[in-house]
Amino acid sequence: MEQQITSRRPHSNGAELRREVAQLRQEVAWLKRHYQQTVRAAIDVLPFEARSHYLGLDNLNSQDDLNQFLYDLRRLVKQEAELLPPRFPGDDDRVACPLCVSHARGPYRGRGDGWGAERGIDLHLQRDAGENGCHIMQVLREHAVREYRSREHSLER
């Protein structure tokens, strides 16, 4: 018994499909440009030393190098975090993220509204944006991983 293959769109012709494919390609090109602009903007926000470090992304040769690269990036960003002035006497140390300038709303905040200096900023820079993390660091981290993996696969060929 022969099985007939039917299109999801039985009434569409070749011209309509070509138009849809062309439109999808335009949308993909727009998304790529938007992603690249987002990454460039995130890099521009980095403090000078962290930006210089990030531009060395092409020198990664192993997963360990990538992990060390991301650790060093967090360390360099964290160095730029400045203590916020106390809001009242006895206020705990608190800092604002030097990238997104957000203040803590999580378990490691001081009595004020900023990050508890050491542990809070570490967590903020390591977490995903949905978990009260830094959305700029998340973009940079995901970009670094994507770039490393794309280079890794291109070297295998």
mmCIF file of C-alpha atoms in Angstrom:
data_model
loop_
_atom_site.group_PDB
_atom_site.id
_atom_site.type_symbol
_atom_site.label_atom_id
_atom_site.label_comp_id
_atom_site.label_asym_id
_atom_site.label_seq_id
_atom_site.Cartn_x
_atom_site.Cartn_y
_atom_site.Cartn_z
ATOM 1 C CA MET A 1 0.000 0.000 0.000
ATOM 2 C CA GLU A 2 1.459 3.331 -1.066
ATOM 3 C CA GLN A 3 1.364 6.177 1.443
ATOM 4 C CA GLN A 4 0.696 9.651 0.116
ATOM 5 C CA ILE A 5 2.842 12.474 1.469
ATOM 6 C CA THR A 6 0.913 15.668 1.958
ATOM 7 C CA SER A 7 2.185 19.106 2.736
ATOM 8 C CA ARG A 8 1.120 20.910 5.881
ATOM 9 C CA ARG A 9 -0.160 23.571 3.546
ATOM 10 C CA PRO A 10 -1.967 21.759 0.793
ATOM 11 C CA HIS A 11 -2.959 24.986 -0.980
ATOM 12 C CA SER A 12 0.447 26.652 -1.061
ATOM 13 C CA ASN A 13 2.414 26.739 -4.244
ATOM 14 C CA GLY A 14 6.121 27.106 -4.858
ATOM 15 C CA ALA A 15 6.027 30.899 -5.103
ATOM 16 C CA GLU A 16 4.331 31.241 -1.706
ATOM 17 C CA LEU A 17 6.851 28.894 -0.108
ATOM 18 C CA ARG A 18 9.763 30.829 -1.631
ATOM 19 C CA ARG A 19 8.304 34.080 -0.231
ATOM 20 C CA GLU A 20 7.941 32.498 3.214
ATOM 21 C CA VAL A 21 11.514 31.183 3.093
ATOM 22 C CA ALA A 22 12.791 34.625 2.033
ATOM 23 C CA GLN A 23 10.867 36.246 4.886
ATOM 24 C CA LEU A 24 12.249 33.734 7.396
ATOM 25 C CA ARG A 25 15.783 34.396 6.143
ATOM 26 C CA GLN A 26 15.249 38.125 6.648
ATOM 27 C CA GLU A 27 14.004 37.517 10.176
ATOM 28 C CA VAL A 28 16.992 35.280 10.965
ATOM 29 C CA ALA A 29 19.362 37.939 9.584
ATOM 30 C CA TRP A 30 17.641 40.567 11.744
ATOM 31 C CA LEU A 31 17.939 38.357 14.835
ATOM 32 C CA LYS A 32 21.645 37.778 14.153
ATOM 33 C CA ARG A 33 22.267 41.524 13.791
ATOM 34 C CA HIS A 34 20.295 42.204 16.981
ATOM 35 C CA TYR A 35 22.268 39.524 18.856
ATOM 36 C CA GLN A 36 25.584 40.963 17.629
ATOM 37 C CA GLN A 37 24.533 44.457 18.704
ATOM 38 C CA THR A 38 23.555 43.114 22.125
ATOM 39 C CA VAL A 39 26.933 41.416 22.559
ATOM 40 C CA ARG A 40 28.797 44.557 21.441
ATOM 41 C CA ALA A 41 26.797 46.667 23.898
ATOM 42 C CA ALA A 42 27.556 44.197 26.715
ATOM 43 C CA ILE A 43 31.278 44.293 25.889
ATOM 44 C CA ASP A 44 31.192 48.103 25.846
ATOM 45 C CA VAL A 45 29.827 48.135 29.421
ATOM 46 C CA LEU A 46 32.755 46.080 30.727
ATOM 47 C CA PRO A 47 35.410 47.899 32.743
ATOM 48 C CA PHE A 48 38.647 48.457 30.762
ATOM 49 C CA GLU A 49 40.635 45.486 32.129
ATOM 50 C CA ALA A 50 37.676 43.132 31.798
ATOM 51 C CA ARG A 51 37.077 44.327 28.212
ATOM 52 C CA SER A 52 40.724 43.709 27.325
ATOM 53 C CA HIS A 53 40.444 40.246 28.861
ATOM 54 C CA TYR A 54 37.224 39.502 26.958
ATOM 55 C CA LEU A 55 38.816 40.380 23.644
ATOM 56 C CA GLY A 56 41.236 37.460 24.246
ATOM 57 C CA LEU A 57 38.367 35.049 23.701
ATOM 58 C CA ASP A 58 40.001 33.645 20.549
ATOM 59 C CA ASN A 59 42.912 32.230 22.564
ATOM 60 C CA LEU A 60 40.892 29.501 24.299
ATOM 61 C CA ASN A 61 42.030 25.968 23.492
ATOM 62 C CA SER A 62 40.160 23.781 25.982
ATOM 63 C CA GLN A 63 37.138 23.632 28.240
ATOM 64 C CA ASP A 64 39.468 24.353 31.178
ATOM 65 C CA ASP A 65 40.656 27.502 29.385
ATOM 66 C CA LEU A 66 37.029 28.557 28.923
ATOM 67 C CA ASN A 67 36.235 27.973 32.597
ATOM 68 C CA GLN A 68 39.311 29.946 33.678
ATOM 69 C CA PHE A 69 38.439 32.699 31.191
ATOM 70 C CA LEU A 70 34.947 33.075 32.673
ATOM 71 C CA TYR A 71 36.300 32.948 36.243
ATOM 72 C CA ASP A 72 38.839 35.685 35.444
ATOM 73 C CA LEU A 73 36.151 37.775 33.757
ATOM 74 C CA ARG A 74 33.995 37.639 36.909
ATOM 75 C CA ARG A 75 37.022 38.493 39.060
ATOM 76 C CA LEU A 76 37.868 41.528 36.912
ATOM 77 C CA VAL A 77 34.281 42.771 36.958
ATOM 78 C CA LYS A 78 34.018 42.203 40.701
ATOM 79 C CA GLN A 79 37.151 44.327 41.254
ATOM 80 C CA GLU A 80 35.262 47.303 39.871
ATOM 81 C CA ALA A 81 32.305 46.927 42.230
ATOM 82 C CA GLU A 82 32.277 49.894 44.557
ATOM 83 C CA LEU A 83 30.904 49.885 48.056
ATOM 84 C CA LEU A 84 27.737 51.901 48.365
ATOM 85 C CA PRO A 85 27.519 54.386 51.190
ATOM 86 C CA PRO A 86 25.602 53.160 54.232
ATOM 87 C CA ARG A 87 22.004 54.293 54.334
ATOM 88 C CA PHE A 88 21.925 54.284 58.118
ATOM 89 C CA PRO A 89 24.402 53.591 60.969
ATOM 90 C CA GLY A 90 25.437 49.944 61.151
ATOM 91 C CA ASP A 91 24.399 49.275 57.561
ATOM 92 C CA ASP A 92 26.163 46.205 56.127
ATOM 93 C CA ASP A 93 28.630 46.466 53.280
ATOM 94 C CA ARG A 94 26.781 46.508 50.010
ATOM 95 C CA VAL A 95 27.765 47.026 46.402
ATOM 96 C CA ALA A 96 26.012 47.601 43.124
ATOM 97 C CA CYS A 97 26.911 45.456 40.130
ATOM 98 C CA PRO A 98 29.331 47.448 37.945
ATOM 99 C CA LEU A 99 27.682 46.073 34.788
ATOM 100 C CA CYS A 100 23.949 46.313 35.331
ATOM 101 C CA VAL A 101 24.059 48.560 38.438
ATOM 102 C CA SER A 102 21.383 46.418 40.050
ATOM 103 C CA HIS A 103 20.935 46.034 43.762
ATOM 104 C CA ALA A 104 20.191 42.825 45.604
ATOM 105 C CA ARG A 105 16.735 41.492 46.139
ATOM 106 C CA GLY A 106 17.932 38.096 47.268
ATOM 107 C CA PRO A 107 19.247 36.301 50.341
ATOM 108 C CA TYR A 108 22.690 37.918 50.323
ATOM 109 C CA ARG A 109 21.690 41.520 50.535
ATOM 110 C CA GLY A 110 22.820 43.666 53.385
ATOM 111 C CA ARG A 111 20.320 45.557 55.475
ATOM 112 C CA GLY A 112 20.353 48.150 52.709
ATOM 113 C CA ASP A 113 19.294 47.442 49.156
ATOM 114 C CA GLY A 114 22.673 46.493 47.610
ATOM 115 C CA TRP A 115 24.603 43.264 47.390
ATOM 116 C CA GLY A 116 26.295 41.909 50.494
ATOM 117 C CA ALA A 117 29.768 42.810 49.321
ATOM 118 C CA GLU A 118 31.635 39.562 48.669
ATOM 119 C CA ARG A 119 29.205 36.670 48.403
ATOM 120 C CA GLY A 120 26.341 38.601 46.882
ATOM 121 C CA ILE A 121 28.275 40.000 43.938
ATOM 122 C CA ASP A 122 29.760 36.553 43.264
ATOM 123 C CA LEU A 123 26.300 34.998 43.111
ATOM 124 C CA HIS A 124 24.928 37.852 41.046
ATOM 125 C CA LEU A 125 27.665 37.504 38.411
ATOM 126 C CA GLN A 126 27.398 33.697 38.256
ATOM 127 C CA ARG A 127 23.621 33.299 38.132
ATOM 128 C CA ASP A 128 21.323 33.518 35.159
ATOM 129 C CA ALA A 129 19.311 36.714 34.848
ATOM 130 C CA GLY A 130 16.112 34.885 35.794
ATOM 131 C CA GLU A 131 17.623 33.954 39.160
ATOM 132 C CA ASN A 132 18.448 37.512 40.220
ATOM 133 C CA GLY A 133 21.675 37.396 38.237
ATOM 134 C CA CYS A 134 23.349 39.935 35.993
ATOM 135 C CA HIS A 135 21.759 39.913 32.560
ATOM 136 C CA ILE A 136 24.823 41.552 30.987
ATOM 137 C CA MET A 137 27.178 38.912 32.387
ATOM 138 C CA GLN A 138 24.768 36.235 31.169
ATOM 139 C CA VAL A 139 24.970 37.605 27.604
ATOM 140 C CA LEU A 140 28.778 37.669 27.799
ATOM 141 C CA ARG A 141 28.980 34.176 29.289
ATOM 142 C CA GLU A 142 26.651 32.673 26.675
ATOM 143 C CA HIS A 143 28.495 34.451 23.864
ATOM 144 C CA ALA A 144 31.871 33.202 25.096
ATOM 145 C CA VAL A 145 30.595 29.625 25.298
ATOM 146 C CA ARG A 146 28.979 29.864 21.846
ATOM 147 C CA GLU A 147 32.148 31.319 20.293
ATOM 148 C CA TYR A 148 34.363 28.701 21.920
ATOM 149 C CA ARG A 149 32.132 25.837 20.798
ATOM 150 C CA SER A 150 31.805 27.133 17.241
ATOM 151 C CA ARG A 151 35.604 27.483 17.004
ATOM 152 C CA GLU A 152 36.072 24.050 18.564
ATOM 153 C CA HIS A 153 33.848 22.440 15.916
ATOM 154 C CA SER A 154 35.456 24.377 13.075
ATOM 155 C CA LEU A 155 38.904 23.136 14.164
ATOM 156 C CA GLU A 156 37.724 19.502 14.032
ATOM 157 C CA ARG A 157 36.977 19.716 10.320
#
